[in-house]
CSV table of C-alpha atoms and ligand atoms in Angstrom, one decimal:
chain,number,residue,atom,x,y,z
A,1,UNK,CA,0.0,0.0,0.0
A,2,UNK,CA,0.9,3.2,-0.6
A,3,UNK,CA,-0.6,6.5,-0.5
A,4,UNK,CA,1.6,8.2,-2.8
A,5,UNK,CA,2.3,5.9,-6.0
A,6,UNK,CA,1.7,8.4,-8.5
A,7,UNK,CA,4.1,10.5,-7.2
A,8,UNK,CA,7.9,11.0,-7.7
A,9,UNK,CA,10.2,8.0,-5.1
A,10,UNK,CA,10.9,9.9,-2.0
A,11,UNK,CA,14.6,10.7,-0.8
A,12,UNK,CA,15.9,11.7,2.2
A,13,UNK,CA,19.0,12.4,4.0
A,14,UNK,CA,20.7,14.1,6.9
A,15,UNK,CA,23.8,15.9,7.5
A,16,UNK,CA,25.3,16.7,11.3
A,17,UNK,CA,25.2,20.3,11.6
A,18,UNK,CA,29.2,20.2,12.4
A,19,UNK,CA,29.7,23.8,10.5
A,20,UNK,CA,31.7,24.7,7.3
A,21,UNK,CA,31.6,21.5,5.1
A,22,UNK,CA,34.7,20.3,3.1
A,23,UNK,CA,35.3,18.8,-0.2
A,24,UNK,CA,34.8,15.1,1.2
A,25,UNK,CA,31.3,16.0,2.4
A,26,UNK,CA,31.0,17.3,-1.1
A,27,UNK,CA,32.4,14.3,-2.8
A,28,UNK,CA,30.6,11.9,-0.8
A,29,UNK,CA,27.5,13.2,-0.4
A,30,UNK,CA,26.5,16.7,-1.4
A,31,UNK,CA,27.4,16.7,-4.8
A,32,UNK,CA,25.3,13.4,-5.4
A,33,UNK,CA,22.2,15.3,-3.7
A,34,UNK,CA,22.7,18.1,-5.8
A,35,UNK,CA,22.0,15.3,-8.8
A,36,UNK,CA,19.1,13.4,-7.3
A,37,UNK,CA,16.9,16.2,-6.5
A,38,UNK,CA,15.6,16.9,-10.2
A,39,UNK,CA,14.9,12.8,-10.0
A,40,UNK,CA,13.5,12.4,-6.4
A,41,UNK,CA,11.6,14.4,-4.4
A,42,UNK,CA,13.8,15.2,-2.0
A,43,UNK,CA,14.1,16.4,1.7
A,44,UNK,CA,17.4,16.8,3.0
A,45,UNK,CA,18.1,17.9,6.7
A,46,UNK,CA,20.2,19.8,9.1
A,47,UNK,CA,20.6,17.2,12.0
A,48,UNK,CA,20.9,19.3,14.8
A,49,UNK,CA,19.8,16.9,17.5
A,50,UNK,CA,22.3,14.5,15.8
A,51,UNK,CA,24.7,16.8,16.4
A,52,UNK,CA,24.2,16.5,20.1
A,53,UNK,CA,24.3,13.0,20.4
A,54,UNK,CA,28.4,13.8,20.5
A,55,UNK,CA,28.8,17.2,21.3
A,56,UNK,CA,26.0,17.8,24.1
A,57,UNK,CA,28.1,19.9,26.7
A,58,UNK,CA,28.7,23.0,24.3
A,59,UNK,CA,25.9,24.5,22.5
A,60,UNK,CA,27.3,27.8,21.9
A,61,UNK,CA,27.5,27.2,18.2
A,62,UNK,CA,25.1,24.8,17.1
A,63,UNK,CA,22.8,27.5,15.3
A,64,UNK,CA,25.3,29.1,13.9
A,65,UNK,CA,26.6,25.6,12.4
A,66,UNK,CA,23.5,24.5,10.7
A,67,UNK,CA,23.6,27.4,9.1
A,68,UNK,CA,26.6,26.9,7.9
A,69,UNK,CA,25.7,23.6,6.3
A,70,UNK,CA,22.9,25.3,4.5
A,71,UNK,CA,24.8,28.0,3.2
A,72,UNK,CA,27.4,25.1,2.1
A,73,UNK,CA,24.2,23.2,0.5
A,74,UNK,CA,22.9,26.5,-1.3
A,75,UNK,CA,26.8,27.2,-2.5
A,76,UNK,CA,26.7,23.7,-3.5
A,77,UNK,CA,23.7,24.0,-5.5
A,78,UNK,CA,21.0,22.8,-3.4
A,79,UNK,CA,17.6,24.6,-4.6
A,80,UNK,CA,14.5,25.4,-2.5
A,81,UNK,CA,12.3,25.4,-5.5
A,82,UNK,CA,13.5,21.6,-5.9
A,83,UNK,CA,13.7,19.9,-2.7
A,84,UNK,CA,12.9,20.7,0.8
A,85,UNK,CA,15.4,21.5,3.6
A,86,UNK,CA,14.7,21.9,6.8
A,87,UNK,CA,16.3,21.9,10.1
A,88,UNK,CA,15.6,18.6,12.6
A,89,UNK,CA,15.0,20.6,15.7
A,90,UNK,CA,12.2,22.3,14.1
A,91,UNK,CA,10.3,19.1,13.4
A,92,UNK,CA,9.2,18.5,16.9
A,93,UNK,CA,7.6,15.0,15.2
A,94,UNK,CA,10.7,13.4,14.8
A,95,UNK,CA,11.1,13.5,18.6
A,96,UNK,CA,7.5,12.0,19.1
A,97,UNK,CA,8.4,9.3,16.6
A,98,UNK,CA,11.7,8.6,18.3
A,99,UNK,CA,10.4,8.0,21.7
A,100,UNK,CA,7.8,5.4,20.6
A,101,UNK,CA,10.0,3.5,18.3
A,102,UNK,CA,12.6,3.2,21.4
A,103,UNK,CA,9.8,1.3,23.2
A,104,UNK,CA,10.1,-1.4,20.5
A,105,UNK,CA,13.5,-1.7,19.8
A,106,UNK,CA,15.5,-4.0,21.8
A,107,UNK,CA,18.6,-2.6,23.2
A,108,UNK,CA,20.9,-5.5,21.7
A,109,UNK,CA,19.8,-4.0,18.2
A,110,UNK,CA,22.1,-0.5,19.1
A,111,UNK,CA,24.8,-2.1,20.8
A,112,UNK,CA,25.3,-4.1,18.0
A,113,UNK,CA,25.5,-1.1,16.0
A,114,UNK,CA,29.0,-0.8,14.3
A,115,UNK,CA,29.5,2.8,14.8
A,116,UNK,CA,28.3,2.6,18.2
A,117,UNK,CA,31.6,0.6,19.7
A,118,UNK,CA,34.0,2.2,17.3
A,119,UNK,CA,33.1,5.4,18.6
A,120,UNK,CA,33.2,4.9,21.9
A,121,UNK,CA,36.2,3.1,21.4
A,122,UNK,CA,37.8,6.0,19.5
A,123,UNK,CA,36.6,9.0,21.3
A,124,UNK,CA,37.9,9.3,24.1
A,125,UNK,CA,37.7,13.5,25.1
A,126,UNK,CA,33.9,12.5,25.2
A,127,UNK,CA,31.9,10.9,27.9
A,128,UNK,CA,29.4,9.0,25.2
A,129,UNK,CA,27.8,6.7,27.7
A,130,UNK,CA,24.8,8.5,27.4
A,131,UNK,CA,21.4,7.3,26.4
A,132,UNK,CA,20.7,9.6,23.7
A,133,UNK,CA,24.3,8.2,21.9
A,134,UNK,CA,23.1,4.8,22.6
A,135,UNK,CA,19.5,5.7,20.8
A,136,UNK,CA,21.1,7.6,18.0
A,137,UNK,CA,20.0,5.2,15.4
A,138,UNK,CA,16.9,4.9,16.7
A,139,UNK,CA,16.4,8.9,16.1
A,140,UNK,CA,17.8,8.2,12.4
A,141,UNK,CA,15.1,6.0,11.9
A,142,UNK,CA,12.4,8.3,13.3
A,143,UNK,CA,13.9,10.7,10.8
A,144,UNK,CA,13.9,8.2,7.4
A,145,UNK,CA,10.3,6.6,8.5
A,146,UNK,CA,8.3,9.6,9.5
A,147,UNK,CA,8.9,11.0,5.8
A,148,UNK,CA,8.6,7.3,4.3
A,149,UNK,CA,11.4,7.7,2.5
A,150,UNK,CA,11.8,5.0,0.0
A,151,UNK,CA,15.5,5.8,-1.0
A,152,UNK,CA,18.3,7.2,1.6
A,153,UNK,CA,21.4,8.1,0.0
A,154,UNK,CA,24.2,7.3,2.8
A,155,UNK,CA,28.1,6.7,2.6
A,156,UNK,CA,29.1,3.0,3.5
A,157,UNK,CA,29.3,3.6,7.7
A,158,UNK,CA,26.3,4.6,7.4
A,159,UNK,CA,24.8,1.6,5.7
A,160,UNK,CA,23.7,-0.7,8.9
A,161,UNK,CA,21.8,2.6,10.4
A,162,UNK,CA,19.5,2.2,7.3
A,163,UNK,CA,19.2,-1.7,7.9
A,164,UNK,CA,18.0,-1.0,11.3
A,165,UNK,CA,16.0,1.5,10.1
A,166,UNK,CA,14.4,-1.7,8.2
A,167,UNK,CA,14.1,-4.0,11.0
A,168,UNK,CA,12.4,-1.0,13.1
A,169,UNK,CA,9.9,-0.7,10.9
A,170,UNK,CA,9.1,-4.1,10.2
A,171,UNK,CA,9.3,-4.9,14.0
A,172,UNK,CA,6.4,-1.5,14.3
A,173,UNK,CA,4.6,-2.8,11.5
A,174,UNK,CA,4.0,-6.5,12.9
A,175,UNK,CA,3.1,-5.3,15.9
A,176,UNK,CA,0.9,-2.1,14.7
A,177,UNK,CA,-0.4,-3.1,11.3
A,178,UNK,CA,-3.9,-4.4,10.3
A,179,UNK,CA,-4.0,-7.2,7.9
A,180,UNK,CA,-3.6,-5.2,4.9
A,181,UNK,CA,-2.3,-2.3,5.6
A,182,UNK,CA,1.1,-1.4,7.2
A,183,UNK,CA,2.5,2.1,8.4
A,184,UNK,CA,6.2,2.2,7.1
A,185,UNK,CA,7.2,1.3,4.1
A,186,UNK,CA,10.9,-0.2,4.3
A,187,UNK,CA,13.6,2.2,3.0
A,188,UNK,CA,16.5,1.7,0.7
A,189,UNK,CA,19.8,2.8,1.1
A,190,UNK,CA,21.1,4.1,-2.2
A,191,UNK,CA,24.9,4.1,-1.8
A,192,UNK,CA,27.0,7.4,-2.7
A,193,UNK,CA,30.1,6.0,-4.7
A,194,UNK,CA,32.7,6.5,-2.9
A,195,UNK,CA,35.3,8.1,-4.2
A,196,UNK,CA,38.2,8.1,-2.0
A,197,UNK,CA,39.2,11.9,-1.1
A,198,UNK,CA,42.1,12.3,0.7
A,199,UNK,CA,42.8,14.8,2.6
A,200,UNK,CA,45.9,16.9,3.0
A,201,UNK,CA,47.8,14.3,5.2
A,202,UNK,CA,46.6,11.4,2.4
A,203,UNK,CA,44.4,10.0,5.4
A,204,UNK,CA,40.8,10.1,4.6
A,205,UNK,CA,39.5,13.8,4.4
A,206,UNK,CA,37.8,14.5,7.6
A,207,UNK,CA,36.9,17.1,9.8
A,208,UNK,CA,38.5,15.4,13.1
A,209,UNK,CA,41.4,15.1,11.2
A,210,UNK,CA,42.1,18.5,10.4
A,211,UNK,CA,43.3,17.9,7.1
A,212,UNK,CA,40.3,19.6,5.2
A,213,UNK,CA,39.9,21.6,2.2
A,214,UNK,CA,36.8,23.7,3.4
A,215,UNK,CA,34.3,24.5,0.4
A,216,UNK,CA,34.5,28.3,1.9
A,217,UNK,CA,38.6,28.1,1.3
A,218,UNK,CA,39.6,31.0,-0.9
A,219,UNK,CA,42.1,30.3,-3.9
A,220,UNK,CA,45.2,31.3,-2.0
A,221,UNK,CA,44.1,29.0,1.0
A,222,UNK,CA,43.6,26.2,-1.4
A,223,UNK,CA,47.1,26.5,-3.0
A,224,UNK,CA,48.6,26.7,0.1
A,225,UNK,CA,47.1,23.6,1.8
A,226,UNK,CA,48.0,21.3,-1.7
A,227,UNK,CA,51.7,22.6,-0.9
A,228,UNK,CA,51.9,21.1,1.7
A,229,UNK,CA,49.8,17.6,1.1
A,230,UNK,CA,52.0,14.5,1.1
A,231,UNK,CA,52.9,13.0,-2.1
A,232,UNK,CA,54.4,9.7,-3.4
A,233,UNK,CA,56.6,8.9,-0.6
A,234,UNK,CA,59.4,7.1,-3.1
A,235,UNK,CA,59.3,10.4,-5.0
A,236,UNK,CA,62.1,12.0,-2.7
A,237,UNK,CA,64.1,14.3,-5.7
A,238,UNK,CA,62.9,15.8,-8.7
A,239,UNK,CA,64.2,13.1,-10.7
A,240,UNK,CA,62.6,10.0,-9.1
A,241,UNK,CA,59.6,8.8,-10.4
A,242,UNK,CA,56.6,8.4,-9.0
A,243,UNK,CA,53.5,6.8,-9.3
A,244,UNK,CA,49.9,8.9,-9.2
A,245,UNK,CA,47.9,5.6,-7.8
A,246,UNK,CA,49.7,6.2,-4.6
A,247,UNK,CA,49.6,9.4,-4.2
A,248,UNK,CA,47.1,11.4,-2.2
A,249,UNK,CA,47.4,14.5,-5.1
A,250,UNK,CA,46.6,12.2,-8.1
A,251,UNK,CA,43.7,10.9,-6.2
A,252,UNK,CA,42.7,14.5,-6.5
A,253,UNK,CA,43.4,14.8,-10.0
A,254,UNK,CA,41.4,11.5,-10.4
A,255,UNK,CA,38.2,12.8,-9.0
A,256,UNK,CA,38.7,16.3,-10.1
A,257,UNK,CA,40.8,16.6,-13.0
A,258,UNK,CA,39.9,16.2,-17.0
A,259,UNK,CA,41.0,13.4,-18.9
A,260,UNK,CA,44.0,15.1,-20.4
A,261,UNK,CA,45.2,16.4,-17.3
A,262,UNK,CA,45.0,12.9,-15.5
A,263,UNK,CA,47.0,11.2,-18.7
A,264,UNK,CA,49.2,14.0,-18.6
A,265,UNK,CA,50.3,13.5,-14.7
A,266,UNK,CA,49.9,9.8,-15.3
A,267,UNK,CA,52.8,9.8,-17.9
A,268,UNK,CA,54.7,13.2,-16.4
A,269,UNK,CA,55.2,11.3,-12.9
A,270,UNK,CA,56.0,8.3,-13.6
A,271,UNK,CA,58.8,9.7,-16.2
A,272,UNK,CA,59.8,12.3,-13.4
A,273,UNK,CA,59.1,14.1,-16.8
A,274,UNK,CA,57.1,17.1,-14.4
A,275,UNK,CA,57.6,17.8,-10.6
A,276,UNK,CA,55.2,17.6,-7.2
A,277,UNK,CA,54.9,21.1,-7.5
A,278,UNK,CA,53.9,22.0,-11.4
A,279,UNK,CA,51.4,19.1,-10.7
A,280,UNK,CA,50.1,20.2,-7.3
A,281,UNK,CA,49.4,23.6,-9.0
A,282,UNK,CA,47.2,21.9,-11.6
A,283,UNK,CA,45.2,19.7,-8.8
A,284,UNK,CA,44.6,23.7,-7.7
A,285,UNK,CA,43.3,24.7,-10.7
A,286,UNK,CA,40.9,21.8,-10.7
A,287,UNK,CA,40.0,22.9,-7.6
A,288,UNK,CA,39.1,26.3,-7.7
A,289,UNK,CA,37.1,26.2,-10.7
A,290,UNK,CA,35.1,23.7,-8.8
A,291,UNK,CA,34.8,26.0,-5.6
A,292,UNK,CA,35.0,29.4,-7.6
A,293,UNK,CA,31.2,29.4,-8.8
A,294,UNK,CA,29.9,27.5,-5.1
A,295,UNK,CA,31.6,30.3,-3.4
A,296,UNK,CA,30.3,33.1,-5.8
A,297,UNK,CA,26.7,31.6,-5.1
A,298,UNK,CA,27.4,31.3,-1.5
A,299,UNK,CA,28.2,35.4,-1.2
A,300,UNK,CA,24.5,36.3,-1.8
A,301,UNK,CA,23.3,34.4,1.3
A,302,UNK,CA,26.2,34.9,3.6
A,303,UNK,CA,25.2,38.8,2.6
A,304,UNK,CA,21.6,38.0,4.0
A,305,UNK,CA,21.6,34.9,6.2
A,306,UNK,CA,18.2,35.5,7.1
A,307,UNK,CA,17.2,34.3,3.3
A,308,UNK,CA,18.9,31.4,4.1
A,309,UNK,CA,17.3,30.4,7.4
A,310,UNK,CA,14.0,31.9,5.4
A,311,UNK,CA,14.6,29.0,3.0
A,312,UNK,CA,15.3,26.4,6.1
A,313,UNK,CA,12.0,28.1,8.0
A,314,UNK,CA,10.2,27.3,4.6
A,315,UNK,CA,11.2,23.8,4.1
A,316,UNK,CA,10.4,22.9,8.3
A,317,UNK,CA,6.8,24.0,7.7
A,318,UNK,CA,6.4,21.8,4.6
A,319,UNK,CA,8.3,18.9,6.7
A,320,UNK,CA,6.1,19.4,9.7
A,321,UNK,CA,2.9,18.9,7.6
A,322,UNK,CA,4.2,15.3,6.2
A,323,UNK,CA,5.4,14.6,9.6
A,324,UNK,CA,2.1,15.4,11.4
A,325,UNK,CA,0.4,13.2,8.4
A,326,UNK,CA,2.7,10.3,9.4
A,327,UNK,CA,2.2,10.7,13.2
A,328,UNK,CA,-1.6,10.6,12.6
A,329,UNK,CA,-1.4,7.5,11.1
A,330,UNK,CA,1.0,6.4,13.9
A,331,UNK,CA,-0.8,7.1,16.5
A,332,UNK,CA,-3.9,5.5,15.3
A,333,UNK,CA,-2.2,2.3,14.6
A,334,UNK,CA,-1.3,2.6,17.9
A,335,UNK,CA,-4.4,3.2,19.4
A,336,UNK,CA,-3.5,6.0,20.7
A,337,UNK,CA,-5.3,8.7,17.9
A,338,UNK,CA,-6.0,12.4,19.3
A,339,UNK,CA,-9.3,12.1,18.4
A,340,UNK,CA,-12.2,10.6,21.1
A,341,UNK,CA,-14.3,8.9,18.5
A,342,UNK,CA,-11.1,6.7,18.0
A,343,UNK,CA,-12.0,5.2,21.8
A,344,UNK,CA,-15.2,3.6,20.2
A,345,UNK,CA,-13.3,2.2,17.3
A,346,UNK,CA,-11.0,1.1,19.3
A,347,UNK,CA,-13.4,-1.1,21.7
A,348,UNK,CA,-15.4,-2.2,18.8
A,349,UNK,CA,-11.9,-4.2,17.9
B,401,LIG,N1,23.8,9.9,11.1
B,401,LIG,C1,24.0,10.6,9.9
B,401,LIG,C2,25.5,11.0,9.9
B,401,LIG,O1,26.2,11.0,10.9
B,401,LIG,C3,23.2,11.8,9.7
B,401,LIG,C4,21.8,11.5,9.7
B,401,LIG,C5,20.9,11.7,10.7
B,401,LIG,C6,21.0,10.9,8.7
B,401,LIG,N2,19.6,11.3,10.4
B,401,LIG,C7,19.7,10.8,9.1
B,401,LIG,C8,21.4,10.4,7.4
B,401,LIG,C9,18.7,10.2,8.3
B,401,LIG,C10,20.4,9.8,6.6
B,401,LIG,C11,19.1,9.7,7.1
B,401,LIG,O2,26.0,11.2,8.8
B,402,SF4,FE1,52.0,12.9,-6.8
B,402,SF4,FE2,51.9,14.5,-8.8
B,402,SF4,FE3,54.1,14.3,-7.4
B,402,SF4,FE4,53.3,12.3,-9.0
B,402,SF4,S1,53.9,14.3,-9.6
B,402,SF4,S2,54.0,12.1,-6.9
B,402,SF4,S3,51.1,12.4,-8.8
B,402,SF4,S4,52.2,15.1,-6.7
């Protein structure tokens, strides 16, 4: 069953408000967003509350980070008139949704979550036995199901939160459903390809790493930071070769690059025919014609963020209304509808 055959498959996806995005949040996720919402119809959020699962104690900056992320999505290309976007806090559903799916899912389901021991493991400055860390996924799948999102475009770590998204609902629908009819739909997760980015150390780009290439960098910044990214290590002088499969920069060129220029490193390294640096300063140019036009788009709103969080303000409204719809249905599968004609229904069972 479902209400909304005729209409466009439904995508939705979330990003921790952690502030200025960089190129691997492009690369892995944005960019591919950017694509799907002409396809899909798409609501993409700002997951605030996520965002506190890990970094509860200071809250000084969270508004000002999701705004960040949308001005990074709108600088990305992100477009109101083509998907929503909205902000997680401002759905108060999702929390209503959370709480009774944590009644039903048994607490060996999260601590077998993958992500759930590494990160305890691995954080350390963080005290993250907390409840609301331990429930995290179970949030994540208030936010896919209350939109009955049939598609949720996700890197590979975030693969099993989608699977127990799955299980959630089919554990809420055997217990909640009549015979032919069922509340949640089971989503998909649509893997983002992922390209490897590395960042400026060659270790995976990310944020915790501090080896990022910000989408706000300016061009001087950018040149700068591929200066001083690690290379082949064998390529010690000017005149040893090298190989661009090893090396962190033509992993840039790879993703980044056009055809010529990636044959033209390929052959130039490996004859020691060019250097580190005359290639570093192409893998810059690839660069900022890439960022050049997000951050020209991104001036207009950083000029006026209150168009931005106008646009985020927007999109929560529209997000409420589906969100109220689903919790309707929710609740009345649960007995538990608003309404006091629902008590005679209910005893006529
Ligand atoms: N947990 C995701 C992350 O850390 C963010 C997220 C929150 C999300 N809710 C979601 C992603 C719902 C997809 C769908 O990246
Ligand atoms: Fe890397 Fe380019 Fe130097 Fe080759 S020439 S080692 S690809 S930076």
């Amino acid at each position: 069953m479902s209400s909304r055959s005729n209409h466009r498959k439904r995508v939705l996806s979330g990003m921790r408000s952690t502030g200025k995005l960089h190129l691997g949040n492009f690369v892995g996720a944005l960019d591919n967003w950017v694509r799907m919402q002409e396809q899909y119809e798409c609501f993409f959020f700002v997951a605030d509350w996520h965002a506190l699962t890990t970094d509860y104690a200071d809250t000084s900056r969270i508004k000002q980070n999701s705004l960040e992320v949308l001005l990074d999505w709108l600088a990305a290309g992100l477009d109101p008139d083509h998907c929503t976007m909205f902000i997680q806090s401002h759905v108060p559903q999702h929390a209503e949704l959370h709480l009774l799916l944590s009644m039903i899912t048994p607490l060996g389901w999260l601590e077998r979550v993958p992500t759930y021991k590494e990160q305890r493991e691995n954080i350390s400055e963080k005290d993250l036995g907390t409840y609301g860390f331990l429930g995290y996924p179970v949030l994540q799948a208030a936010d896919i199901l209350i939109y009955k999102g049939d598609f949720v475009p996700v890197g590979e770590d975030q693969v099993p939160h989608v699977e127990l998204t799955r299980e959630i609902a089919r554990r809420f629908n055997m217990f909640y459903s009549g015979k032919r009819s069922y509340v949640f739909p089971e989503p998909q997760p649509l893997l983002t390809p992922a390209a490897k980015l590395p960042g400026t150390d060659g270790r995976k780009m990310s944020k915790s790493y501090g080896n990022t290439i910000l989408l706000t960098d300016p061009e001087p910044v950018v040149r700068q930071k591929l200066k001083t990214m690690v290379t082949d290590p064998a390529r010690v002088r000017r005149t040893d070769p090298g190989n661009p499969d090893i090396c962190p920069v033509g992993d840039l060129h790879k993703i980044f690059s056009d055809r010529a220029t990636i044959a033209k490193v390929d052959v130039g390294c490996r004859s020691a025919a060019i250097g580190c640096i005359e290639c570093k300063g192409w893998a810059a140019d690839a660069l900022v014609s890439i960022l050049n036009p997000m951050q020209e788009r991104r001036r207009k709103y950083e000029e006026n963020p209150h168009l931005a969080w106008d646009i985020l303000e927007a999109g929560s409204a529209r997000a409420r209304k589906v969100a109220s719809g689903t919790m309707d249905e929710v609740r009345a599968a649960m007995n538990m509808s608003l309404e006091y004609e629902a008590l005679r229904v209910t005893r006529k069972q």
